[in-house]
Amino acid sequence: MSAKKHAFPLPSEIETLPGTEGWETMYPYFTRFRPEDDKQFWFYNSMHFPEPMPAFDVITAEVPYTGMGAFTTRVFAFPTALGVDHRIVNGRVYITAYAVTDPAEIGRRAEIFQKRAGYYFENWEKLYGEWQVRVEQLIRDMDAIEVPTLPEFEDEKVVTNATGIAQNHYVREAFHRCIENYSKMWHHHFEFLMLGYGAYVVFFEFCKKAFPEITDQTVARMVAGIDVTMFRPDDELKKLAKLAVQLGIGDKFVPEADPQQILAAVRAAGGAGEEWLLALEQSRNPWFNLSTGDGFYHHHRSWNEDLSVPFSALPRYIRQVQNGESLERPTERLKVERQRIIDEYRALLATDEDRAAFDQMLGLSHRVFPFVENHKFYCEHWHTTRFFLKVREFGALLANKGVLEEAGDIFHLHYSEAEQALVDVMLAWAAGSQPVGGPRWKPMVAERKRILEKLKEWQAPPALGPIPESVEDPALKMLWGITSETLDAWSRPPEEDGENILRGYAASPGVVEGVARVLLDVNDIGQMREGEILVCPVTAPSWAPVFGKIKAAVSDIGGTMSHAAIVAREYGMPAVVGTGHATKRIKTGQRLHVDGDRGVVTIL
């Protein structure tokens, strides 16, 4: 078998998709592949960026990788891990991770890391409480940013209060505050996250060494059954469903109905309807600030902006309540199973020293694990959806002044280009003239929209460059499902495993058969039907209501600690993640056999 057969293309071998010439102009120069990048291994981060990136949205790669690398490389000085570089090709984000391999340097960094990480671990609850206060304040600060409307004349108070500053100055200042606020959030995001993963990685590696036959899934199940904030939005939906039944208005929630029609029917129900609507408003702030995606694209609107996703789950929850069925996740059962596994493996340890180490590392994992999921609601969802709403206000200003056709067009400008367009408006307002940017930006936006639609047709390789001899980074394995074995499987043609077999990670136990529903776009989530098997590039937290009606989940990417894996375990359903090609090889309507114990999906 030739080596070439089991290789990924080099970055330099990727050609521009016909009809998308000029796509590079949407992105900064430092995101383009360079000749020397052919020597490096890169993988497509479809977990966070499953679609071609609009020009403005690349900030959701640039800023996070700035924060992540800073805390890993410079703040905590992780002994073996540095930061991440990213490149964009045909609109897709590819990343590579840098590692420390020199033993002397690992030792030098370890000394720094132990002191700094130790301080956070020892004071975790206190520091985490302060973190939550800071992040919620950032969200309030984002909401408080005022985008000037630039009226014909300034308010008279500018004179009577001797303010000395006109409104056009605040256009740029407010825009800078918006971008800077978003950047600060991502630094706080990684302030705790990498430590949280680090604690689990240490426990994971201890288990792998102490129990050579233990599976990744079994280690993960030792931290299952822990309540986290990311489940709260779904819990709020269940609470609203129970209230609708109690108030006798469950019949108003018709499956497949438009949310506005449902709201109108509830309002018409009199006092009971008003009581339910009040409860809805209380749930919406903050719990409906949940992106329909994973918080990285402007067009993945929040539940608050588009009630379709939450309202698609309400009729089913109401029916379950009416039938006397429980809406609760099997958390207690998971805790019992968790304790059984812990006791079983702890008893295998030969010395008191090993048992003490096991207890300490597992205890730390339980302590820090909630943050690994909780941060997503505050950062990727609540904060980011508010950020995109604020950017849209700047877009409305540009549209009002004739620079753009509509507010949402600002997302087809890089944020540095958006600032140029805003300066154009500032200058024209000051001069008493008209902005000159319309003829420049409107055709550019139209062309970029066309290119993005065309780029959706590109079948992005799961990786680029030479396959590394070994993948030692546990985070790559646990989050993205990337190991030497999976890379080899992804690079093989289907006929080697059999046309009907896909292999991935055994993320959540159980074996089922059912009909596949392939979803490539989070906005199509309403197409899921009861009892189907979800097949997708990667799941998002806002999909939690769907897990109540599907039989199993299969994803292209992800490891045992990816969101899809965690949610599947918490909902007690089989899942196979990190298959590489499930969405390409499976079609909606095909019958599948999903083995969550072995990580195998068979197309029947």
mmCIF file of N, CA, C and O in Angstrom, residues 21-87:
data_model
loop_
_atom_site.group_PDB
_atom_site.id
_atom_site.type_symbol
_atom_site.label_atom_id
_atom_site.label_comp_id
_atom_site.label_asym_id
_atom_site.label_seq_id
_atom_site.Cartn_x
_atom_site.Cartn_y
_atom_site.Cartn_z
ATOM 1 N N GLU A 21 -12.807 32.834 -7.114
ATOM 2 C CA GLU A 21 -11.555 33.573 -7.214
ATOM 3 C C GLU A 21 -11.644 34.879 -6.415
ATOM 4 O O GLU A 21 -12.640 35.587 -6.482
ATOM 5 N N GLY A 22 -10.585 35.153 -5.655
ATOM 6 C CA GLY A 22 -10.561 36.364 -4.838
ATOM 7 C C GLY A 22 -11.067 36.164 -3.416
ATOM 8 O O GLY A 22 -11.162 37.134 -2.656
ATOM 9 N N TRP A 23 -11.354 34.913 -3.033
ATOM 10 C CA TRP A 23 -11.849 34.677 -1.674
ATOM 11 C C TRP A 23 -10.858 35.166 -0.628
ATOM 12 O O TRP A 23 -11.245 35.568 0.480
ATOM 13 N N GLU A 24 -9.572 35.165 -0.982
ATOM 14 C CA GLU A 24 -8.539 35.551 -0.012
ATOM 15 C C GLU A 24 -8.705 36.977 0.499
ATOM 16 O O GLU A 24 -8.293 37.297 1.616
ATOM 17 N N THR A 25 -9.313 37.843 -0.326
ATOM 18 C CA THR A 25 -9.418 39.252 0.073
ATOM 19 C C THR A 25 -10.354 39.457 1.269
ATOM 20 O O THR A 25 -10.355 40.541 1.859
ATOM 21 N N MET A 26 -11.113 38.425 1.633
ATOM 22 C CA MET A 26 -12.003 38.555 2.791
ATOM 23 C C MET A 26 -11.253 38.472 4.112
ATOM 24 O O MET A 26 -11.777 38.865 5.151
ATOM 25 N N TYR A 27 -10.008 37.945 4.071
ATOM 26 C CA TYR A 27 -9.342 37.600 5.311
ATOM 27 C C TYR A 27 -7.971 38.281 5.424
ATOM 28 O O TYR A 27 -7.337 38.588 4.419
ATOM 29 N N PRO A 28 -7.459 38.483 6.645
ATOM 30 C CA PRO A 28 -6.160 39.131 6.834
ATOM 31 C C PRO A 28 -5.016 38.322 6.223
ATOM 32 O O PRO A 28 -5.107 37.094 6.101
ATOM 33 N N TYR A 29 -3.937 39.020 5.891
ATOM 34 C CA TYR A 29 -2.795 38.382 5.222
ATOM 35 C C TYR A 29 -2.198 37.253 6.062
ATOM 36 O O TYR A 29 -1.701 36.262 5.527
ATOM 37 N N PHE A 30 -2.251 37.361 7.405
ATOM 38 C CA PHE A 30 -1.584 36.369 8.245
ATOM 39 C C PHE A 30 -2.368 35.063 8.356
ATOM 40 O O PHE A 30 -1.903 34.117 9.007
ATOM 41 N N THR A 31 -3.528 34.994 7.714
ATOM 42 C CA THR A 31 -4.291 33.736 7.741
ATOM 43 C C THR A 31 -4.050 32.886 6.493
ATOM 44 O O THR A 31 -4.642 31.821 6.363
ATOM 45 N N ARG A 32 -3.191 33.344 5.592
ATOM 46 C CA ARG A 32 -2.962 32.602 4.353
ATOM 47 C C ARG A 32 -1.823 31.600 4.537
ATOM 48 O O ARG A 32 -0.835 31.870 5.215
ATOM 49 N N PHE A 33 -1.975 30.439 3.906
ATOM 50 C CA PHE A 33 -0.923 29.437 3.953
ATOM 51 C C PHE A 33 0.318 29.960 3.238
ATOM 52 O O PHE A 33 0.229 30.642 2.218
ATOM 53 N N ARG A 34 1.482 29.613 3.793
ATOM 54 C CA ARG A 34 2.765 29.975 3.208
ATOM 55 C C ARG A 34 3.514 28.696 2.823
ATOM 56 O O ARG A 34 3.191 27.609 3.328
ATOM 57 N N PRO A 35 4.515 28.785 1.933
ATOM 58 C CA PRO A 35 5.207 27.565 1.476
ATOM 59 C C PRO A 35 5.717 26.687 2.608
ATOM 60 O O PRO A 35 5.613 25.459 2.558
ATOM 61 N N GLU A 36 6.263 27.307 3.660
ATOM 62 C CA GLU A 36 6.813 26.515 4.758
ATOM 63 C C GLU A 36 5.748 25.752 5.550
ATOM 64 O O GLU A 36 6.054 24.817 6.302
ATOM 65 N N ASP A 37 4.478 26.139 5.363
ATOM 66 C CA ASP A 37 3.401 25.447 6.074
ATOM 67 C C ASP A 37 3.183 24.024 5.568
ATOM 68 O O ASP A 37 2.523 23.222 6.237
ATOM 69 N N ASP A 38 3.741 23.707 4.402
ATOM 70 C CA ASP A 38 3.615 22.344 3.878
ATOM 71 C C ASP A 38 4.285 21.317 4.790
ATOM 72 O O ASP A 38 3.962 20.133 4.748
ATOM 73 N N LYS A 39 5.223 21.770 5.620
ATOM 74 C CA LYS A 39 5.949 20.851 6.497
ATOM 75 C C LYS A 39 5.175 20.555 7.780
ATOM 76 O O LYS A 39 5.569 19.679 8.550
ATOM 77 N N GLN A 40 4.102 21.292 7.996
ATOM 78 C CA GLN A 40 3.353 21.211 9.257
ATOM 79 C C GLN A 40 2.035 20.468 9.060
ATOM 80 O O GLN A 40 1.431 20.528 7.979
ATOM 81 N N PHE A 41 1.591 19.783 10.097
ATOM 82 C CA PHE A 41 0.276 19.127 10.071
ATOM 83 C C PHE A 41 -0.789 20.119 10.513
ATOM 84 O O PHE A 41 -0.652 20.796 11.538
ATOM 85 N N TRP A 42 -1.892 20.202 9.734
ATOM 86 C CA TRP A 42 -3.005 21.096 10.031
ATOM 87 C C TRP A 42 -4.295 20.288 9.989
ATOM 88 O O TRP A 42 -4.427 19.388 9.178
ATOM 89 N N PHE A 43 -5.242 20.619 10.861
ATOM 90 C CA PHE A 43 -6.532 19.952 10.745
ATOM 91 C C PHE A 43 -7.656 20.982 10.715
ATOM 92 O O PHE A 43 -7.552 22.076 11.263
ATOM 93 N N TYR A 44 -8.690 20.613 9.998
ATOM 94 C CA TYR A 44 -9.853 21.481 9.804
ATOM 95 C C TYR A 44 -10.636 21.550 11.103
ATOM 96 O O TYR A 44 -11.151 20.536 11.578
ATOM 97 N N ASN A 45 -10.751 22.736 11.673
ATOM 98 C CA ASN A 45 -11.474 22.900 12.934
ATOM 99 C C ASN A 45 -12.970 23.029 12.650
ATOM 100 O O ASN A 45 -13.590 24.073 12.883
ATOM 101 N N SER A 46 -13.536 21.954 12.143
ATOM 102 C CA SER A 46 -14.962 21.984 11.827
ATOM 103 C C SER A 46 -15.817 21.911 13.084
ATOM 104 O O SER A 46 -17.026 22.123 13.021
ATOM 105 N N MET A 47 -15.205 21.629 14.242
ATOM 106 C CA MET A 47 -15.958 21.655 15.487
ATOM 107 C C MET A 47 -16.486 23.054 15.758
ATOM 108 O O MET A 47 -17.634 23.239 16.155
ATOM 109 N N HIS A 48 -15.637 24.051 15.541
ATOM 110 C CA HIS A 48 -16.040 25.435 15.794
ATOM 111 C C HIS A 48 -16.428 26.183 14.527
ATOM 112 O O HIS A 48 -17.219 27.121 14.587
ATOM 113 N N PHE A 49 -15.872 25.794 13.389
ATOM 114 C CA PHE A 49 -16.093 26.527 12.143
ATOM 115 C C PHE A 49 -16.534 25.586 11.026
ATOM 116 O O PHE A 49 -15.784 25.323 10.081
ATOM 117 N N PRO A 50 -17.754 25.058 11.110
ATOM 118 C CA PRO A 50 -18.201 24.069 10.117
ATOM 119 C C PRO A 50 -18.621 24.665 8.782
ATOM 120 O O PRO A 50 -18.919 23.914 7.857
ATOM 121 N N GLU A 51 -18.655 25.994 8.666
ATOM 122 C CA GLU A 51 -19.079 26.648 7.428
ATOM 123 C C GLU A 51 -17.992 27.605 6.959
ATOM 124 O O GLU A 51 -17.133 28.006 7.748
ATOM 125 N N PRO A 52 -18.028 28.026 5.691
ATOM 126 C CA PRO A 52 -17.112 29.081 5.242
ATOM 127 C C PRO A 52 -17.303 30.329 6.090
ATOM 128 O O PRO A 52 -18.428 30.662 6.484
ATOM 129 N N MET A 53 -16.225 31.020 6.369
ATOM 130 C CA MET A 53 -16.250 32.144 7.299
ATOM 131 C C MET A 53 -16.554 33.467 6.604
ATOM 132 O O MET A 53 -15.808 33.898 5.719
ATOM 133 N N PRO A 54 -17.625 34.173 6.995
ATOM 134 C CA PRO A 54 -17.803 35.554 6.545
ATOM 135 C C PRO A 54 -16.644 36.417 7.053
ATOM 136 O O PRO A 54 -16.007 36.085 8.065
ATOM 137 N N ALA A 55 -16.388 37.505 6.367
ATOM 138 C CA ALA A 55 -15.188 38.305 6.647
ATOM 139 C C ALA A 55 -15.117 38.794 8.085
ATOM 140 O O ALA A 55 -14.068 38.732 8.729
ATOM 141 N N PHE A 56 -16.228 39.318 8.625
ATOM 142 C CA PHE A 56 -16.205 39.833 9.990
ATOM 143 C C PHE A 56 -16.057 38.691 10.992
ATOM 144 O O PHE A 56 -15.375 38.819 12.022
ATOM 145 N N ASP A 57 -16.681 37.561 10.698
ATOM 146 C CA ASP A 57 -16.732 36.461 11.654
ATOM 147 C C ASP A 57 -15.376 35.835 11.928
ATOM 148 O O ASP A 57 -15.235 35.084 12.909
ATOM 149 N N VAL A 58 -14.361 36.116 11.105
ATOM 150 C CA VAL A 58 -13.044 35.536 11.397
ATOM 151 C C VAL A 58 -12.485 36.060 12.712
ATOM 152 O O VAL A 58 -11.532 35.488 13.249
ATOM 153 N N ILE A 59 -13.093 37.098 13.262
ATOM 154 C CA ILE A 59 -12.680 37.561 14.588
ATOM 155 C C ILE A 59 -12.902 36.473 15.624
ATOM 156 O O ILE A 59 -12.230 36.422 16.649
ATOM 157 N N THR A 60 -13.838 35.546 15.347
ATOM 158 C CA THR A 60 -14.110 34.460 16.290
ATOM 159 C C THR A 60 -13.045 33.364 16.230
ATOM 160 O O THR A 60 -13.090 32.412 17.023
ATOM 161 N N ALA A 61 -12.113 33.476 15.311
ATOM 162 C CA ALA A 61 -10.926 32.619 15.322
ATOM 163 C C ALA A 61 -9.730 33.417 15.832
ATOM 164 O O ALA A 61 -9.000 32.978 16.722
ATOM 165 N N GLU A 62 -9.566 34.610 15.280
ATOM 166 C CA GLU A 62 -8.409 35.439 15.624
ATOM 167 C C GLU A 62 -8.324 35.723 17.127
ATOM 168 O O GLU A 62 -7.279 35.513 17.764
ATOM 169 N N VAL A 63 -9.401 36.222 17.713
ATOM 170 C CA VAL A 63 -9.374 36.619 19.121
ATOM 171 C C VAL A 63 -9.256 35.416 20.058
ATOM 172 O O VAL A 63 -8.453 35.434 20.989
ATOM 173 N N PRO A 64 -10.033 34.331 19.859
ATOM 174 C CA PRO A 64 -9.853 33.172 20.743
ATOM 175 C C PRO A 64 -8.447 32.587 20.713
ATOM 176 O O PRO A 64 -7.898 32.243 21.769
ATOM 177 N N TYR A 65 -7.859 32.455 19.524
ATOM 178 C CA TYR A 65 -6.519 31.871 19.482
ATOM 179 C C TYR A 65 -5.488 32.815 20.099
ATOM 180 O O TYR A 65 -4.460 32.367 20.618
ATOM 181 N N THR A 66 -5.762 34.122 20.073
ATOM 182 C CA THR A 66 -4.902 35.072 20.770
ATOM 183 C C THR A 66 -4.950 34.818 22.274
ATOM 184 O O THR A 66 -3.915 34.775 22.952
ATOM 185 N N GLY A 67 -6.164 34.640 22.806
ATOM 186 C CA GLY A 67 -6.312 34.417 24.240
ATOM 187 C C GLY A 67 -5.817 33.044 24.668
ATOM 188 O O GLY A 67 -5.129 32.903 25.685
ATOM 189 N N MET A 68 -6.142 32.035 23.890
ATOM 190 C CA MET A 68 -5.753 30.671 24.244
ATOM 191 C C MET A 68 -4.230 30.533 24.305
ATOM 192 O O MET A 68 -3.669 30.001 25.278
ATOM 193 N N GLY A 69 -3.564 31.009 23.269
ATOM 194 C CA GLY A 69 -2.105 30.915 23.246
ATOM 195 C C GLY A 69 -1.458 31.710 24.357
ATOM 196 O O GLY A 69 -0.458 31.280 24.946
ATOM 197 N N ALA A 70 -2.022 32.865 24.667
ATOM 198 C CA ALA A 70 -1.445 33.702 25.717
ATOM 199 C C ALA A 70 -1.443 32.973 27.058
ATOM 200 O O ALA A 70 -0.436 32.975 27.784
ATOM 201 N N PHE A 71 -2.560 32.335 27.406
ATOM 202 C CA PHE A 71 -2.646 31.681 28.706
ATOM 203 C C PHE A 71 -1.876 30.367 28.747
ATOM 204 O O PHE A 71 -1.302 30.010 29.778
ATOM 205 N N THR A 72 -1.842 29.653 27.632
ATOM 206 C CA THR A 72 -1.111 28.393 27.604
ATOM 207 C C THR A 72 0.396 28.625 27.569
ATOM 208 O O THR A 72 1.154 28.002 28.307
ATOM 209 N N THR A 73 0.819 29.564 26.719
ATOM 210 C CA THR A 73 2.238 29.783 26.483
ATOM 211 C C THR A 73 2.873 30.741 27.475
ATOM 212 O O THR A 73 3.983 30.501 27.968
ATOM 213 N N ARG A 74 2.158 31.824 27.800
ATOM 214 C CA ARG A 74 2.786 32.932 28.533
ATOM 215 C C ARG A 74 2.321 33.107 29.975
ATOM 216 O O ARG A 74 3.100 33.516 30.822
ATOM 217 N N VAL A 75 1.049 32.850 30.244
ATOM 218 C CA VAL A 75 0.520 33.139 31.587
ATOM 219 C C VAL A 75 0.789 31.981 32.542
ATOM 220 O O VAL A 75 1.424 32.157 33.588
ATOM 221 N N PHE A 76 0.304 30.779 32.180
ATOM 222 C CA PHE A 76 0.498 29.634 33.056
ATOM 223 C C PHE A 76 1.717 28.801 32.689
ATOM 224 O O PHE A 76 2.176 27.982 33.482
ATOM 225 N N ALA A 77 2.250 28.987 31.482
ATOM 226 C CA ALA A 77 3.440 28.256 31.024
ATOM 227 C C ALA A 77 3.244 26.746 31.130
ATOM 228 O O ALA A 77 3.975 26.046 31.840
ATOM 229 N N PHE A 78 2.253 26.240 30.382
ATOM 230 C CA PHE A 78 2.045 24.791 30.360
ATOM 231 C C PHE A 78 3.350 24.111 29.941
ATOM 232 O O PHE A 78 4.005 24.556 28.991
ATOM 233 N N PRO A 79 3.737 23.034 30.621
ATOM 234 C CA PRO A 79 5.054 22.433 30.358
ATOM 235 C C PRO A 79 5.248 21.913 28.941
ATOM 236 O O PRO A 79 6.319 22.087 28.354
ATOM 237 N N THR A 80 4.236 21.259 28.368
ATOM 238 C CA THR A 80 4.437 20.605 27.066
ATOM 239 C C THR A 80 3.641 21.218 25.932
ATOM 240 O O THR A 80 3.805 20.818 24.788
ATOM 241 N N ALA A 81 2.736 22.166 26.234
ATOM 242 C CA ALA A 81 1.860 22.716 25.195
ATOM 243 C C ALA A 81 2.062 24.218 25.047
ATOM 244 O O ALA A 81 2.161 24.938 26.042
ATOM 245 N N LEU A 82 2.107 24.647 23.798
ATOM 246 C CA LEU A 82 2.134 26.075 23.493
ATOM 247 C C LEU A 82 0.781 26.443 22.890
ATOM 248 O O LEU A 82 -0.220 25.843 23.225
ATOM 249 N N GLY A 83 0.751 27.424 22.004
ATOM 250 C CA GLY A 83 -0.507 27.889 21.444
ATOM 251 C C GLY A 83 -0.855 27.247 20.119
ATOM 252 O O GLY A 83 -0.309 26.206 19.732
ATOM 253 N N VAL A 84 -1.769 27.903 19.412
ATOM 254 C CA VAL A 84 -2.324 27.382 18.160
ATOM 255 C C VAL A 84 -2.183 28.443 17.076
ATOM 256 O O VAL A 84 -2.422 29.627 17.326
ATOM 257 N N ASP A 85 -1.775 28.022 15.895
ATOM 258 C CA ASP A 85 -1.780 28.893 14.714
ATOM 259 C C ASP A 85 -2.975 28.513 13.853
ATOM 260 O O ASP A 85 -3.392 27.340 13.838
ATOM 261 N N HIS A 86 -3.513 29.494 13.127
ATOM 262 C CA HIS A 86 -4.618 29.160 12.228
ATOM 263 C C HIS A 86 -4.369 29.744 10.849
ATOM 264 O O HIS A 86 -3.689 30.752 10.689
ATOM 265 N N ARG A 87 -4.924 29.063 9.847
ATOM 266 C CA ARG A 87 -4.871 29.503 8.461
ATOM 267 C C ARG A 87 -6.274 29.330 7.871
ATOM 268 O O ARG A 87 -7.072 28.519 8.368
#
